Structures are given as structure tokens and as C-alpha cells.
CSV table of C-alpha atoms and ligand atoms in Angstrom, one decimal:
chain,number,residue,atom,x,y,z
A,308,UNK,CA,-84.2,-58.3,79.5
A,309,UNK,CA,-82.3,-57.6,76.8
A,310,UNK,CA,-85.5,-55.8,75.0
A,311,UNK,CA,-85.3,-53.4,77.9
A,312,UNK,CA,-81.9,-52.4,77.3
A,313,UNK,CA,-82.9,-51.3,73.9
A,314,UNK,CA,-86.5,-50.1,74.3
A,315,UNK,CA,-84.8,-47.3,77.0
A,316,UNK,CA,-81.7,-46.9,74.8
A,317,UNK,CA,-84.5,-46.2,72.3
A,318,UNK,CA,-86.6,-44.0,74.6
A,319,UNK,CA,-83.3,-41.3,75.6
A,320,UNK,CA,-82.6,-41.3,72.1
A,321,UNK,CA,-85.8,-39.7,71.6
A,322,UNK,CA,-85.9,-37.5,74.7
A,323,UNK,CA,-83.3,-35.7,72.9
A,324,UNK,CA,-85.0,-34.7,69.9
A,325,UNK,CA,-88.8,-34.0,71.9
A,326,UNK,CA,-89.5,-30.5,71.9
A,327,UNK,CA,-92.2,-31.3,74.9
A,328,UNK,CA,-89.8,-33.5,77.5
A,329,UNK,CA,-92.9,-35.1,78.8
A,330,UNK,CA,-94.1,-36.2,76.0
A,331,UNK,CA,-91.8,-39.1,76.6
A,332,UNK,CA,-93.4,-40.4,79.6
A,333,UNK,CA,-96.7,-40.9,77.2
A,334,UNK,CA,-94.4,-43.7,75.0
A,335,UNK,CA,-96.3,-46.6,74.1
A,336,UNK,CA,-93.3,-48.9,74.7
A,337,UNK,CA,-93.4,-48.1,78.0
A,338,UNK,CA,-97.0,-48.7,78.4
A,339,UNK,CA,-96.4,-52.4,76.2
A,340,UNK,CA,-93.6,-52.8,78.9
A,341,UNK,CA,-95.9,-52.2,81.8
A,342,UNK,CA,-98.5,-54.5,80.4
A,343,UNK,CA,-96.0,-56.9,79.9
A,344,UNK,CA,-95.1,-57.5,83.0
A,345,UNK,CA,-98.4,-59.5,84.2
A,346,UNK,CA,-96.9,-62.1,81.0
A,347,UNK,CA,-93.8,-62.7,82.6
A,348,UNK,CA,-93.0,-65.8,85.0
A,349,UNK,CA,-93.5,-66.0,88.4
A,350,UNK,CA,-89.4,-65.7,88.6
A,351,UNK,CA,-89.1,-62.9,86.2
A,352,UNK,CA,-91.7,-60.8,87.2
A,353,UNK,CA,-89.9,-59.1,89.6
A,354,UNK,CA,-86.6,-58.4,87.9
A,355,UNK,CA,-88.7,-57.3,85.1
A,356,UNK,CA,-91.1,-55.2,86.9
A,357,UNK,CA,-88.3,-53.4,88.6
A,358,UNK,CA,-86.5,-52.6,85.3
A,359,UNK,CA,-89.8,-51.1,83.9
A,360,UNK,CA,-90.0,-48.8,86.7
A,361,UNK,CA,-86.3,-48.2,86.5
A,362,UNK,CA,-87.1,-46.6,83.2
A,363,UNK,CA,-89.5,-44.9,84.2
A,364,UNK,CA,-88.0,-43.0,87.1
A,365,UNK,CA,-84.9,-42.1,85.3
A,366,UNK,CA,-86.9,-41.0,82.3
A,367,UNK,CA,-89.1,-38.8,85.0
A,368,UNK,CA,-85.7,-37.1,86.5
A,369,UNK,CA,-84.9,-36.5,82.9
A,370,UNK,CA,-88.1,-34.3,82.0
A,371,UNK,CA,-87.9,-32.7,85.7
A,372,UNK,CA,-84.6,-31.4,85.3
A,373,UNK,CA,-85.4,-30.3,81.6
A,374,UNK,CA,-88.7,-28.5,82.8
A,375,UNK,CA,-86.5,-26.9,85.7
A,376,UNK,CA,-84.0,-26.0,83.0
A,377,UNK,CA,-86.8,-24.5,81.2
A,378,UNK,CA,-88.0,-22.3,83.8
A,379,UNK,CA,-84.8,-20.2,84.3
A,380,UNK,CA,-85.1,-19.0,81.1
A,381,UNK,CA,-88.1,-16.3,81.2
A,382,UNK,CA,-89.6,-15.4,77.8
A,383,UNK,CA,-89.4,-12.4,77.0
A,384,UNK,CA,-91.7,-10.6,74.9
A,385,UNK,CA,-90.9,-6.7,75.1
A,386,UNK,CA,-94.1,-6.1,73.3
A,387,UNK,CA,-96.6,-7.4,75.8
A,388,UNK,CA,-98.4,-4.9,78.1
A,389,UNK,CA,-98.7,-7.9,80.4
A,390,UNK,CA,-96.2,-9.9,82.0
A,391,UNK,CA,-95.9,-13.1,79.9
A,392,UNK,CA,-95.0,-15.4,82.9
A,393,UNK,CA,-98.7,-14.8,83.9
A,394,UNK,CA,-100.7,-14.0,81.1
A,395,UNK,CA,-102.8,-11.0,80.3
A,396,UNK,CA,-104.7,-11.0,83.5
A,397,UNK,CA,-102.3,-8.0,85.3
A,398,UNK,CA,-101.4,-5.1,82.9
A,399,UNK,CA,-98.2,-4.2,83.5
A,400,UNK,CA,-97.8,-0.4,84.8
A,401,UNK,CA,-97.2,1.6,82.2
A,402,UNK,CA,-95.2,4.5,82.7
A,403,UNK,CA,-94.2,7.6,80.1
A,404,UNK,CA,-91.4,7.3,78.5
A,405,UNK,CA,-89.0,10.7,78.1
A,406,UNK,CA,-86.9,12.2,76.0
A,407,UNK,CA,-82.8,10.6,76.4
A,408,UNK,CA,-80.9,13.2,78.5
A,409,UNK,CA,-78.5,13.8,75.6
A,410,UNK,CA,-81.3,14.7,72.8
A,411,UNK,CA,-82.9,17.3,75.2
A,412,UNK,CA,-79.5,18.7,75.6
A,413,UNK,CA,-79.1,18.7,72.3
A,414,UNK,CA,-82.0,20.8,72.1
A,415,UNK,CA,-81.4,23.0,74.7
A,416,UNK,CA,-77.7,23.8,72.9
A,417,UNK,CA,-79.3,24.2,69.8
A,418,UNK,CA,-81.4,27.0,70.9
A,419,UNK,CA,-78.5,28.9,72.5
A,420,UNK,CA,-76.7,28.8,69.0
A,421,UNK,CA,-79.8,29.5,67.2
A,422,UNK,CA,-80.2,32.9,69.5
A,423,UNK,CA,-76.9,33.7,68.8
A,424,UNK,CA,-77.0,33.2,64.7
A,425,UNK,CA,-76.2,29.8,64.1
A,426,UNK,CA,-78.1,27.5,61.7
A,427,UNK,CA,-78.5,24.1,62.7
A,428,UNK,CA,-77.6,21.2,60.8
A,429,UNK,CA,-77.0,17.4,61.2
A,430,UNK,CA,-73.9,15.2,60.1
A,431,UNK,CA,-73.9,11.6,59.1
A,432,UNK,CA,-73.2,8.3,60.4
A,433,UNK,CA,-71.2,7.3,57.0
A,434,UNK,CA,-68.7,9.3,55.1
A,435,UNK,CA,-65.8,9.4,52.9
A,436,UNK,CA,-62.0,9.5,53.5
A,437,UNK,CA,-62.7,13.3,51.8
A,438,UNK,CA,-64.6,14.6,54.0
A,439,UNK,CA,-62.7,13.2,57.3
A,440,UNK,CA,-59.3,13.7,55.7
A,441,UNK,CA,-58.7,15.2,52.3
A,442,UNK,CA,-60.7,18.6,52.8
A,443,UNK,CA,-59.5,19.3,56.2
A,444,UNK,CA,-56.3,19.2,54.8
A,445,UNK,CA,-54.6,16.4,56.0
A,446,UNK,CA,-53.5,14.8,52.7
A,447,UNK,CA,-52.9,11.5,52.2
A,448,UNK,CA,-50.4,9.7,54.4
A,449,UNK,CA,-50.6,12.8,57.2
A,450,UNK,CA,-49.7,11.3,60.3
A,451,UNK,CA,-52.1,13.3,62.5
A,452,UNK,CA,-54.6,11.1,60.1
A,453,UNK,CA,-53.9,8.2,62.7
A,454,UNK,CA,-55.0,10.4,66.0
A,455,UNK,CA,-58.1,9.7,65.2
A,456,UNK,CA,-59.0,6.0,66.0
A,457,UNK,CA,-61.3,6.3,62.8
A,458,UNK,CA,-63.3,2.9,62.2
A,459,UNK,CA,-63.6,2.0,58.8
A,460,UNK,CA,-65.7,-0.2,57.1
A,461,UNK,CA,-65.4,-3.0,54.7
A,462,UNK,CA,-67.5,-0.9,52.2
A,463,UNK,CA,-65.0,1.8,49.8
A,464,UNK,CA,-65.9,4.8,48.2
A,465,UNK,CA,-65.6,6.1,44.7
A,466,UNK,CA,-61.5,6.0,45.1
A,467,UNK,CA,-61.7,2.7,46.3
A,468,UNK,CA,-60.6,3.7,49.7
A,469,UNK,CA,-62.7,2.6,52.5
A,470,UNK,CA,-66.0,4.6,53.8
A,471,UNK,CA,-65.6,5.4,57.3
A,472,UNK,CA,-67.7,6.3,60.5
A,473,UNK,CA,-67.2,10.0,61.0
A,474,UNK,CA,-64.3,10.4,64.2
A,475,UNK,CA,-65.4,13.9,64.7
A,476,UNK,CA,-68.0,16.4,63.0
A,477,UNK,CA,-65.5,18.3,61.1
A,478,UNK,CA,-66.2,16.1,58.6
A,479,UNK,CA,-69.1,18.2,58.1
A,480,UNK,CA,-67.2,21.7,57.3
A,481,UNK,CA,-66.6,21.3,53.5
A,482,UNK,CA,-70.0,20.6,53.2
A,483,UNK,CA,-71.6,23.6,55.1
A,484,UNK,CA,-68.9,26.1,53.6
A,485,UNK,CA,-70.1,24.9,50.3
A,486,UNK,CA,-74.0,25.0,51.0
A,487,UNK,CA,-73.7,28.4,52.9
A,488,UNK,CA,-71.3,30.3,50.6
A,489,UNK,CA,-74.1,32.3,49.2
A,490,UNK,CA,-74.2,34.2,52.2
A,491,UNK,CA,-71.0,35.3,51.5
A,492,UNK,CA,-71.7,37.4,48.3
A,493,UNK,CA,-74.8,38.9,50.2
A,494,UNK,CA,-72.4,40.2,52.8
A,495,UNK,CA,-73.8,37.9,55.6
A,496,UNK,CA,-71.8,35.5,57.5
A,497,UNK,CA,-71.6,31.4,57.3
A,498,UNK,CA,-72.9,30.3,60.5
A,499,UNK,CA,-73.6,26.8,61.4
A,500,UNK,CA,-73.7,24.7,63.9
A,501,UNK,CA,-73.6,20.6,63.5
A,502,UNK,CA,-74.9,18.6,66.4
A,503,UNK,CA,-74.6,14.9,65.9
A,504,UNK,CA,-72.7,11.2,66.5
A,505,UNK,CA,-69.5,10.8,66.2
A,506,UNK,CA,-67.5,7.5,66.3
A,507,UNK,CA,-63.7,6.5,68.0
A,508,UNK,CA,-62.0,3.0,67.8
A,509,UNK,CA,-61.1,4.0,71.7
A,510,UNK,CA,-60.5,1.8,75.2
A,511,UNK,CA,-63.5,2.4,77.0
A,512,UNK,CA,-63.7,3.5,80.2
A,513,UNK,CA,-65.7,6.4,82.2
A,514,UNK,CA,-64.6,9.0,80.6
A,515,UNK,CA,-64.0,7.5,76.4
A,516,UNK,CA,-67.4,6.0,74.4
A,517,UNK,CA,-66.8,4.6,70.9
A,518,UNK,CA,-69.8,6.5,70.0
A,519,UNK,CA,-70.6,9.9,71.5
A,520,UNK,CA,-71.9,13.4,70.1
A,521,UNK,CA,-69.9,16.5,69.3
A,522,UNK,CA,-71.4,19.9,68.0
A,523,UNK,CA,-69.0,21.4,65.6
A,524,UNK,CA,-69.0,25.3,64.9
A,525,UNK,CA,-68.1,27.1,61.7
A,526,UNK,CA,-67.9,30.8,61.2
A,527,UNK,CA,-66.9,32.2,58.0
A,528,UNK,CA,-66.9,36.3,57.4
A,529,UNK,CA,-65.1,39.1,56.2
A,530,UNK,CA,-62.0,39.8,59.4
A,531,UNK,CA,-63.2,37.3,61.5
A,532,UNK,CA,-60.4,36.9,64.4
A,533,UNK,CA,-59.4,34.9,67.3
A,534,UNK,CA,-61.2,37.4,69.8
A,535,UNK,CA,-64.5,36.1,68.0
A,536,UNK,CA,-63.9,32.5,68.4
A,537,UNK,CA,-63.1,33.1,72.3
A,538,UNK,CA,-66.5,35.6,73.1
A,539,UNK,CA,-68.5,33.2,70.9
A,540,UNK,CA,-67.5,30.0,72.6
A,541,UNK,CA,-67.4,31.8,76.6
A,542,UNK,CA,-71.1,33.3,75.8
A,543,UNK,CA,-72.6,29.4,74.7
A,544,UNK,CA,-71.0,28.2,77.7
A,545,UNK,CA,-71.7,30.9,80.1
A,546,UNK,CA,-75.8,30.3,78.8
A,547,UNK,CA,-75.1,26.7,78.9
A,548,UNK,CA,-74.0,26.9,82.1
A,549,UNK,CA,-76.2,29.7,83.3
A,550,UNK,CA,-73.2,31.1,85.1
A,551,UNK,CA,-70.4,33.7,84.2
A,552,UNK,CA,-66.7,31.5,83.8
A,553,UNK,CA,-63.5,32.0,83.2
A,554,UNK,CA,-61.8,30.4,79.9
A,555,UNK,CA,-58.4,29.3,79.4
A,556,UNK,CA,-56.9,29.0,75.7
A,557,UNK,CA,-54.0,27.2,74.9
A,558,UNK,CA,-52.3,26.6,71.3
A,559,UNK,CA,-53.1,23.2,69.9
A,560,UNK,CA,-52.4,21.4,67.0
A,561,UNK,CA,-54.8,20.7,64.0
A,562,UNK,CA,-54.1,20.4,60.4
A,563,UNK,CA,-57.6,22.0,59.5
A,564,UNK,CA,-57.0,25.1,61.7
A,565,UNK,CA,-54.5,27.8,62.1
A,566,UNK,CA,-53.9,29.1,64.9
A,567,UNK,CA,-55.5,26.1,66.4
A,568,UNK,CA,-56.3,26.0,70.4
A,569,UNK,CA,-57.4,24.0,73.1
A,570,UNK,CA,-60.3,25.2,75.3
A,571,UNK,CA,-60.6,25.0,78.9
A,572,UNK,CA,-63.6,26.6,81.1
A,573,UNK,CA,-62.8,27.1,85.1
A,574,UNK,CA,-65.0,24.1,86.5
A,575,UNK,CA,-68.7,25.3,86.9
A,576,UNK,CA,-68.7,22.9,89.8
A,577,UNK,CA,-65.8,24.2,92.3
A,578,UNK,CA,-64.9,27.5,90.4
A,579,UNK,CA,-61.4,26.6,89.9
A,580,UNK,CA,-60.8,25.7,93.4
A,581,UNK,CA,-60.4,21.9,92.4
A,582,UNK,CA,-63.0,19.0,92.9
A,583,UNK,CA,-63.6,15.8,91.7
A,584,UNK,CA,-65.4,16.5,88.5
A,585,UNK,CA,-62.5,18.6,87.0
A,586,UNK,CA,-60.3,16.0,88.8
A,587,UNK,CA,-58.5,18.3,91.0
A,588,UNK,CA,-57.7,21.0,88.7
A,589,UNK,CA,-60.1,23.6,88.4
A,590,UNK,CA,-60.0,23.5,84.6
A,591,UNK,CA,-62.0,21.3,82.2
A,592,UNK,CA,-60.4,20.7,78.7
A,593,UNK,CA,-63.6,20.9,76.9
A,594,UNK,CA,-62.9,21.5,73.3
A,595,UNK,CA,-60.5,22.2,69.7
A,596,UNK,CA,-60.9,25.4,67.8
A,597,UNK,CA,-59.1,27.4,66.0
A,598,UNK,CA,-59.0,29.8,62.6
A,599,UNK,CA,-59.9,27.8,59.8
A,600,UNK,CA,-56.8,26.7,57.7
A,601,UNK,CA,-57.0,28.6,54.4
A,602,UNK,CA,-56.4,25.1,52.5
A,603,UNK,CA,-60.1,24.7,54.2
A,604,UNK,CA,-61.3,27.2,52.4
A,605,UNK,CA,-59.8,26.7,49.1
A,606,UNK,CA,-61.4,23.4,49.2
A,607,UNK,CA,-64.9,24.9,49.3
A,608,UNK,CA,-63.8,27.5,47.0
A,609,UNK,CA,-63.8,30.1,48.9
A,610,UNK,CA,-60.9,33.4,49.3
A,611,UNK,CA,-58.8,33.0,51.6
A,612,UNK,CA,-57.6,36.5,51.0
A,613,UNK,CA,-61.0,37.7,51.3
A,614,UNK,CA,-62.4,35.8,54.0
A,615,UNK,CA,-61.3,34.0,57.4
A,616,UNK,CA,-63.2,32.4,60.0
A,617,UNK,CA,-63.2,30.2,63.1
A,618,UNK,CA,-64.1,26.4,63.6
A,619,UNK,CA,-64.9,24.6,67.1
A,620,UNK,CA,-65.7,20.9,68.1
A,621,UNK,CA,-67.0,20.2,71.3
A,622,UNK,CA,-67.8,17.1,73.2
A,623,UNK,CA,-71.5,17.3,74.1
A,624,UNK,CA,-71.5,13.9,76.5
A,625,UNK,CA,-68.7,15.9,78.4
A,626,UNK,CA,-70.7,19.2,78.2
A,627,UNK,CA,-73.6,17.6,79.8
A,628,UNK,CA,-71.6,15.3,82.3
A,629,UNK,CA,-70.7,18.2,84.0
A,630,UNK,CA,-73.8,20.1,83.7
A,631,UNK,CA,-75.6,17.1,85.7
A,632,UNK,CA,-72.9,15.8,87.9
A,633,UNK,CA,-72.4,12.1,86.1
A,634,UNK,CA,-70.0,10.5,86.7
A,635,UNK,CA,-69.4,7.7,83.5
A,636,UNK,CA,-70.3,8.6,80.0
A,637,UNK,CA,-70.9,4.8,79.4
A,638,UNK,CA,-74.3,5.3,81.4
A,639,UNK,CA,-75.4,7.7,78.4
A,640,UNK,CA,-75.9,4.1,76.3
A,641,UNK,CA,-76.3,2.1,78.9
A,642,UNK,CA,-80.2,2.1,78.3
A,643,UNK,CA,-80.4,1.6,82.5
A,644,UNK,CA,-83.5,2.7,83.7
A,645,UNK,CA,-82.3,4.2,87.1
A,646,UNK,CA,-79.9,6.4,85.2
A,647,UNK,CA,-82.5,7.7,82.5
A,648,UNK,CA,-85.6,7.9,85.4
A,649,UNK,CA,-82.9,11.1,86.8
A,650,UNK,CA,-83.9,13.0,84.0
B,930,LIG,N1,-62.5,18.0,65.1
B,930,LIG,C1,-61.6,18.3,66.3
B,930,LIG,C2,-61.6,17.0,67.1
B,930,LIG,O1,-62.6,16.4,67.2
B,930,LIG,C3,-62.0,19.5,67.0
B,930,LIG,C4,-62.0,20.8,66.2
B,930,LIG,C5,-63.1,21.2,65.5
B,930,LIG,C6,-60.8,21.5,66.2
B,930,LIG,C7,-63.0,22.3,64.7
B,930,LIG,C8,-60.7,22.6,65.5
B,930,LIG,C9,-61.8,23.1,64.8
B,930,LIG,O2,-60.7,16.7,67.8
């Protein structure tokens, strides 16, 4: 009896380590054991017998509970056209996939600022403390530098201070001041547009992503004024929104922009009369602007005496919330079919 003892001690020991849980019921001890029990005396063969099958049965409930353990856990193999539980008998349904609702927004935004002069360009997903900070005049140790919930990384530039995921597309004016100065000298204007991701350290909830896309404006030209910033940002909308609206402007604070304003259009939705898209208010704060800060333009070497211009940054998510009604802008990333079937 005492062989038993250790035989099954043996046998769970290596139920653990069996990839194929059944495997164990194959053992040869356990087939010796069940031979052995026609050897044994008239007065053990019971005792023995019974401990045998003792084993057994406990070993069985072992590799049923593992196999029913097993079964909870579907595989999962996103690149079979078949279902994997079955095999490749039924072809799963294939259906078209479509463009994400914020891309073909994207687009359709693009081609408004296109009609109206803009160039298009793209931003990046890494930059430097420069770019976010240093040319958009906020030196170093600027307080408003901590409004922006920037996420760094681990990684530092040529300064040794950390890179850092872009916090708004801004980033992207010394860059496009620089590359479209040219136009200045032949008397036409900088116009660009930058549509792309942008990246907060914020608490999320259904109206704040950590990542979400902003399309930044810059406008450089011989007496550019305020008046152009407001017509230029009420005509996008108005095509955007394929309806006239009223906008609301108030002053604002930003280091890279002078005057700098806040942006409200009357609710596309309720026309100011208050609903629960604009929360009540009839108003949607929708984006910064201002006149570009003539440190700005210094940093791209360009006059400041000579030349002024306007900046914006909008919230696309936002833009297209409210053109389509939704309601949180975590379903944007959510990857949820139901949500991206809508569109
Ligand atoms: N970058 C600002 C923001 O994200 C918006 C802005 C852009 C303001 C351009 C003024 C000019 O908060």
C-alpha cells in the first residue's frame, strides 16, 4: 500500500508538468497497478483494487476539470478566414472594411482648407522640448509650460532634455514658417494647415483622450489682422458644418500668440438655444488662436516689422463629435465595431 501512496504522489507530480492532461491516464504505472491486482491475496485484493481505482478517478476529475479549463479560453487566431473553434469548413463572412470616421474627416477638412489656400502638412508623433516649448516662446521654466500635460519619454534630445510626445500641433509652426518663408519674398502668403495626433497626460473621461487630433493653422503675410483670423476660421466652420453660424471670440492666453483668443461657434445642433451637446449653453468652445507672437517669428527668422499673421489649433475629435452627434470621444479608439459600422 504504501507503493500506492507514492506511485499517485508520483503520477500528480507529473500531471502538472503534461502539456496533454490526459496523457496521464495512459501511465504505465497505472496499468502495472491494474495488473497487479490479480497478484495480490485473496485479503488484499480488495483494499488494493479499490486504491487503484481511487487513483484513477481522481486522476480522471483532474484532466476533466483541466480540459473544461481549457475550453473557456477560445484561441484566437485574428488571421483565419474561418472560425478556429470549427476549422476551415465555414468561411467566416467577410465584410468591407471602411475608412475610421476621424481619417475621412480629416479628409473632408483637408479639402475645405485646401479650397481656401491652405497647404497640407503632417506633424509628428516625437519631438523636441524646442519645438513644443522654446520656439513658441515659452522659455525655459515658463509656467504656462506645465498646462500642457506633456508626456515625456525616457529618451533626451541633443540638450539632454527629454523628447516628448507632441501636446498640441503648434509644435509644428517653427517648422512650416521656416519651410514656407520663400513665399514671403515672392509676395505670396504662408499658408498651412497641420492635421495630425496629438498627445495629453489627461484624466479620461467622455469628453478628454490622451491621444486625439488637432489641425493647427498658420498664416503669415504682409498686414494680416485679427478680422482675417475670425472670417477664415467662421468660413471652415460654416463649410464644415454646411450651415451659416454665429462665432463668439473671447481673449485668451498663449505665450505663442498675441492677442490670443478663444473660439466659440453657436451650437450647430440647437442654434444657441441650449441642448445637450453644447451642454446647455448654446456655445461650443472649440478652439485657441490668436496673432502669432513676434518672438515666433524671430525664431524662424522672419520680420516682425514686416510681417504678422494668425495661428489656430482646433480639436478635430470635438469637431466631428458634434458634427455626428457622439456622445464620448473614447469610442473614437475604442476599435468597437457597432460604433465604427455608423459610419
Ligand atoms: N496650441 C494651442 C492648444 O493646443 C492652440 C493654439 C494654436 C492657440 C495656435 C493659438 C494658436 O491649446
Amino acid at each position: 500500500m504504501k507503493d500506492i501512496a507514492d506511485i499517485r504522489e508520483t503520477l500528480l507530480q507529473r500531471f502538472d508538468t503534461l502539456e496533454t492532461k490526459s496523457d496521464i491516464l495512459k501511465a504505465p504505472e497505472l496499468k502495472v497497478m491494474f495488473n497487479a491486482i490479480k497478484d495480490q491475496s485473496v485479503e488484499e485484493r480488495a483494499a488494493f483494487g479499490h486504491a487503484v481505482n481511487q487513483i484513477r478517478v481522481e486522476l480522471q476529475a483532474k484532466v476533466a476539470s483541466a480540459e473544461a479549463a481549457d475550453e473557456v479560453i477560445e484561441p484566437l487566431d485574428v488571421t483565419a478566414p474561418w472560425d478556429v473553434n470549427t476549422g476551415p469548413i465555414a468561411l467566416l463572412s467577410t465584410e468591407d472594411g471602411s475608412i475610421h470616421p476621424l481619417m475621412r474627416e480629416i479628409t473632408v477638412l483637408g479639402d475645405i482648407f485646401e479650397r481656401m489656400g491652405f497647404a497640407i502638412e503632417g506633424s509628428r508623433e516625437i519631438d523636441d522640448q524646442y519645438h513644443m516649448f522654446e520656439s513658441l516662446n515659452f522659455p525655459k521654466g515658463h509656467p504656462a509650460r506645465d498646462d500642457y500635460d506633456t508626456f515625456m519619454t525616457v529618451e533626451t534630445d541633443k540638450d539632454g532634455e527629454p523628447l516628448i510626445a507632441p501636446a498640441h500641433t503648434s509644435t509644428m509652426q517653427n517648422r512650416m514658417l521656416k519651410k514656407y518663408k520663400a513665399n514671403l519674398v515672392a509676395d505670396e502668403p504662408i499658408a498651412v494647415v497641420v492635421p495630425d495626433r496629438v498627445f495629453r497626460n489627461e484624466d479620461l473621461d467622455a469628453r478628454h483622450e490622451h491621444t486625439f487630433y488637432q489641425v493647427e493653422g498658420v498664416y503669415v503675410a504682409k498686414n494680416v489682422h485679427a478680422g482675417m483670423l475670425i472670417a477664415t476660421l467662421k468660413e471652415f466652420l460654416q463649410a464644415y458644418y454646411a450651415k451659416e453660424l454665429d462665432v463668439r471670440v473671447n481673449p485668451f492666453y498663449f505665450p505663442f500668440t498675441e492677442p490670443s483668443f478663444e473660439f466659440a461657434l453657436s451650437c450647430p445642433f440647437c442654434d444657441k438655444k441650449g441642448c445637450g451637446i453644447c451642454g446647455y449653453e448654446g456655445w461650443i468652445e472649440l478652439l485657441g488662436c490668436g496673432m502669432i507672437h513676434p518672438n515666433v517669428l524671430k525664431a524662424a527668422d522672419i520680420d516682425p516689422t514686416v510681417y504678422t499673421g494668425f495661428a489656430f489649433g482646433c480639436g478635430i475629435d470635438r469637431l466631428v463629435m458634434m458634427k455626428y452627434g457622439i456622445e464620448d470621444v473614447r469610442h473614437f479608439h475604442s476599435g468597437k465595431l457597432d460604433f465604427l459600422r455608423q459610419f
